[in-house]
Coordinates of C-alpha atoms in Angstrom, one line a residue:
M1 CA -0.4 33.8 -23.2
S2 CA 2.0 33.0 -20.4
F3 CA 4.6 35.4 -19.0
A4 CA 7.4 33.0 -20.1
H5 CA 6.0 32.9 -23.6
T6 CA 5.8 36.7 -23.7
I7 CA 9.4 37.1 -22.6
A8 CA 10.6 34.5 -25.2
R9 CA 8.7 36.3 -28.0
T10 CA 10.1 39.6 -27.1
T11 CA 13.7 38.7 -26.2
I12 CA 14.6 35.9 -28.6
P13 CA 14.6 38.0 -31.8
T14 CA 16.6 40.7 -29.9
I15 CA 19.2 38.2 -28.8
I16 CA 19.4 36.6 -32.2
A17 CA 20.0 40.0 -33.7
A18 CA 22.7 40.8 -31.2
L19 CA 24.5 37.5 -31.9
T20 CA 24.3 38.0 -35.6
L21 CA 25.5 41.6 -35.4
G22 CA 28.4 40.4 -33.2
V23 CA 29.5 37.9 -35.9
A24 CA 29.0 40.5 -38.6
A25 CA 31.1 43.0 -36.7
S26 CA 33.9 40.5 -36.4
A27 CA 33.7 40.0 -40.2
S28 CA 33.3 43.6 -41.2
A29 CA 36.4 45.1 -42.9
A30 CA 37.8 47.4 -45.4
T31 CA 37.1 46.1 -48.9
L32 CA 38.8 47.5 -52.0
T33 CA 39.8 46.3 -55.4
E34 CA 41.7 48.6 -57.7
G35 CA 43.2 47.8 -61.2
F36 CA 44.0 51.4 -62.1
D37 CA 42.0 51.6 -65.3
T38 CA 42.2 55.4 -64.8
M39 CA 44.7 57.5 -63.0
T40 CA 43.9 58.6 -60.3
P41 CA 41.0 56.4 -59.1
A42 CA 38.1 58.0 -57.2
G43 CA 39.1 58.7 -53.6
W44 CA 42.8 58.1 -54.1
T45 CA 45.3 60.9 -53.6
V46 CA 48.8 61.6 -55.0
V47 CA 51.3 63.6 -52.9
N48 CA 54.8 64.2 -54.3
N49 CA 57.2 65.2 -51.5
S50 CA 60.4 64.6 -53.6
V51 CA 63.2 67.1 -53.1
P52 CA 63.8 68.8 -55.5
L53 CA 60.4 68.2 -57.1
G54 CA 60.3 66.8 -60.6
T55 CA 57.9 66.9 -63.5
N56 CA 56.0 63.6 -62.8
N57 CA 53.8 62.2 -60.1
W58 CA 52.3 58.7 -60.2
F59 CA 50.8 58.3 -63.7
Q60 CA 48.9 56.0 -65.9
G61 CA 51.1 53.0 -66.8
N62 CA 53.1 53.1 -70.1
P63 CA 52.6 49.8 -72.0
A64 CA 55.7 50.7 -74.1
V65 CA 57.8 50.0 -71.0
F66 CA 55.7 47.0 -69.8
S67 CA 52.1 45.9 -69.8
S68 CA 49.8 45.7 -66.8
Q69 CA 49.4 42.6 -64.5
A70 CA 45.7 42.4 -65.5
G71 CA 43.3 44.3 -67.7
A72 CA 44.2 46.7 -70.4
A73 CA 47.9 47.1 -71.3
N74 CA 48.1 50.5 -69.5
A75 CA 45.8 49.6 -66.6
Y76 CA 48.4 50.1 -63.8
A77 CA 49.9 53.0 -61.9
G78 CA 53.5 54.0 -62.7
A79 CA 56.2 56.1 -61.0
N80 CA 59.6 56.9 -62.3
F81 CA 62.8 58.9 -61.8
H82 CA 61.1 62.1 -63.0
S83 CA 59.3 62.3 -59.6
G84 CA 62.4 64.4 -58.7
A85 CA 64.6 66.9 -60.5
G86 CA 68.4 66.6 -60.9
V87 CA 69.8 64.5 -58.0
A88 CA 66.7 64.0 -55.8
D89 CA 65.4 62.1 -52.8
L90 CA 62.2 60.7 -54.2
S91 CA 59.1 60.4 -52.0
D92 CA 56.1 60.1 -54.2
W93 CA 52.9 58.9 -52.5
L94 CA 49.8 57.2 -53.8
I95 CA 47.2 57.0 -51.0
T96 CA 44.0 55.0 -50.7
P97 CA 40.7 56.4 -49.4
T98 CA 40.2 56.2 -45.7
M99 CA 38.5 52.9 -44.7
S100 CA 37.7 50.9 -41.6
F101 CA 40.3 48.2 -40.9
N102 CA 40.2 45.2 -38.6
N103 CA 42.7 42.6 -37.5
G104 CA 42.9 39.8 -40.1
D105 CA 42.2 42.1 -43.1
V106 CA 44.6 41.3 -45.9
L107 CA 46.2 43.8 -48.2
S108 CA 47.7 42.4 -51.5
F109 CA 49.2 44.1 -54.5
Y110 CA 51.4 43.5 -57.5
T111 CA 54.5 45.5 -58.5
R112 CA 57.5 45.3 -60.8
T113 CA 60.2 47.3 -62.5
V114 CA 61.7 47.2 -66.0
D115 CA 62.9 44.1 -67.7
A116 CA 66.6 44.9 -67.4
P117 CA 67.1 47.4 -64.6
A118 CA 70.2 49.5 -64.5
F119 CA 69.2 51.6 -61.5
P120 CA 67.7 50.4 -58.3
D121 CA 64.1 51.2 -57.3
G122 CA 62.3 51.1 -54.0
L123 CA 58.7 51.0 -52.7
E124 CA 57.3 51.4 -49.2
V125 CA 53.7 50.5 -48.2
R126 CA 52.7 52.4 -45.0
F127 CA 49.6 52.6 -42.8
S128 CA 48.0 55.6 -41.1
N129 CA 45.8 54.6 -38.2
V130 CA 43.9 57.9 -38.4
G131 CA 43.3 57.9 -42.2
G132 CA 43.6 60.9 -44.4
T133 CA 46.5 62.0 -46.5
N134 CA 48.9 63.6 -44.0
V135 CA 52.4 62.6 -45.2
G136 CA 54.1 65.7 -43.8
S137 CA 56.4 67.7 -46.0
G138 CA 59.8 66.9 -47.4
A139 CA 61.3 63.6 -48.6
A140 CA 62.1 62.2 -45.2
S141 CA 58.7 62.8 -43.6
V142 CA 55.9 60.1 -43.4
G143 CA 53.4 62.2 -41.4
T144 CA 50.8 59.9 -39.8
F145 CA 51.8 57.0 -42.0
G146 CA 54.3 55.8 -39.4
Q147 CA 53.6 52.0 -39.7
L148 CA 55.7 50.3 -42.4
L149 CA 53.7 47.3 -43.8
V150 CA 55.9 46.2 -46.7
A151 CA 59.2 47.4 -48.1
V152 CA 60.3 46.3 -51.5
N153 CA 64.1 46.5 -52.1
S154 CA 64.8 48.7 -49.1
D155 CA 68.6 48.0 -49.6
L156 CA 68.4 49.5 -53.1
M157 CA 70.0 46.7 -55.0
V158 CA 70.0 47.0 -58.8
D159 CA 68.5 43.6 -59.1
G160 CA 66.5 43.7 -55.9
Y161 CA 63.2 44.9 -57.3
P162 CA 61.3 42.2 -59.3
S163 CA 61.4 42.5 -63.1
E164 CA 58.2 40.5 -63.4
W165 CA 54.8 41.2 -61.8
T166 CA 55.2 39.9 -58.2
Q167 CA 52.5 39.8 -55.5
Y168 CA 53.1 41.0 -52.0
S169 CA 50.7 40.8 -49.1
Y170 CA 50.2 41.9 -45.5
T171 CA 47.7 40.7 -42.8
F172 CA 46.7 43.4 -40.3
T173 CA 47.4 42.6 -36.6
G174 CA 47.7 44.6 -33.4
L175 CA 44.7 46.9 -34.1
A176 CA 42.7 47.8 -30.9
G177 CA 39.5 47.3 -32.8
A178 CA 37.8 48.7 -36.0
T179 CA 40.3 51.4 -37.1
N180 CA 39.7 54.1 -39.6
G181 CA 42.9 54.2 -41.6
A182 CA 44.6 54.6 -45.0
I183 CA 47.4 52.9 -46.9
G184 CA 50.1 54.9 -48.7
F185 CA 52.2 53.5 -51.5
R186 CA 55.4 55.5 -51.4
Y187 CA 57.9 55.5 -54.3
F188 CA 60.9 56.0 -52.0
V189 CA 64.4 56.3 -53.6
P190 CA 67.1 58.4 -52.0
N191 CA 69.7 59.7 -54.4
G192 CA 67.4 59.3 -57.3
G193 CA 66.1 61.5 -60.1
P194 CA 67.4 62.1 -63.6
L195 CA 71.0 62.7 -62.4
G196 CA 71.0 60.4 -59.4
D197 CA 72.5 57.0 -59.0
N198 CA 69.2 55.4 -58.2
S199 CA 65.6 55.2 -59.5
D200 CA 64.1 54.0 -62.8
Y201 CA 60.5 53.0 -63.3
I202 CA 58.0 50.9 -61.3
G203 CA 54.4 49.7 -61.7
L204 CA 51.7 49.0 -59.2
D205 CA 48.6 46.9 -60.1
T206 CA 45.7 44.9 -58.7
V207 CA 45.6 46.4 -55.2
S208 CA 43.0 44.5 -53.1
I209 CA 42.0 44.6 -49.4
T210 CA 39.8 41.8 -48.2
G211 CA 38.0 41.5 -45.0
A212 CA 38.9 39.1 -42.2
V213 CA 37.2 35.7 -42.0
P214 CA 35.5 35.2 -38.6
E215 CA 37.4 32.9 -36.3
P216 CA 35.9 29.4 -35.8
S217 CA 35.3 30.3 -32.2
T218 CA 33.0 33.2 -33.4
W219 CA 30.9 30.8 -35.4
M220 CA 30.8 28.4 -32.4
M221 CA 29.6 31.2 -30.2
L222 CA 26.8 31.9 -32.6
A223 CA 25.9 28.2 -32.9
V224 CA 25.8 27.7 -29.1
G225 CA 23.8 30.9 -28.6
L226 CA 21.2 29.9 -31.2
G227 CA 21.1 26.4 -29.6
G228 CA 20.4 27.9 -26.2
L229 CA 17.7 30.1 -27.7
G230 CA 16.1 27.1 -29.3
A231 CA 15.8 25.5 -25.9
L232 CA 14.4 28.7 -24.4
R233 CA 11.8 28.8 -27.2
A234 CA 10.8 25.2 -26.5
R235 CA 10.5 25.8 -22.8
A236 CA 8.3 28.9 -23.5
K237 CA 6.1 26.8 -25.7
R238 CA 5.6 24.2 -23.0
S239 CA 4.8 26.9 -20.5

């Protein structure tokens, strides 16, 4: 067996593996689908920082108010004005498990409020680039969840929160690379609670995180690399 043939046999599989892993790495991402058949799902965390604190945290959806976006009638997460007591600043968090995120990953979810709202509601979706559940303490704190991804009815208009299930999405950008992080859904309503001017009832359903699709240039790199390896294998065979 020639020296060139030996080199080809030993290096080609290694190079192919490296190229394939490179593409796989570019495609790897957080993957999650949650329909809230139970409350709270495994790995999720509820933290209620409302001031003063009320009698409810996030809870299993109530089909007497409205039914879920998908699945059983109560298969959604709900939050309402009872997150606080009296006149309260509501800050009630529902936090995903820590996962690895990449640029191009897509978060999507559905949310809605009651059919005929009389009090405005609000929702923030925030990202922690270190993961975990540190949302600080007090209604104003966000802890490590400093990046705001989506805000629903931040102006707190009575008719500003959708009264039908509505899908929202966010595509991750600006990450330095694979990043361990977590997403926090924050029922955030200042001057809420049973005696406040704001807050009523919201639902959250069908949360999904899908991995980034490799760029065409990534697939081209793999194709060119494999083409070059084919030529190397042919040359080794002739040798």
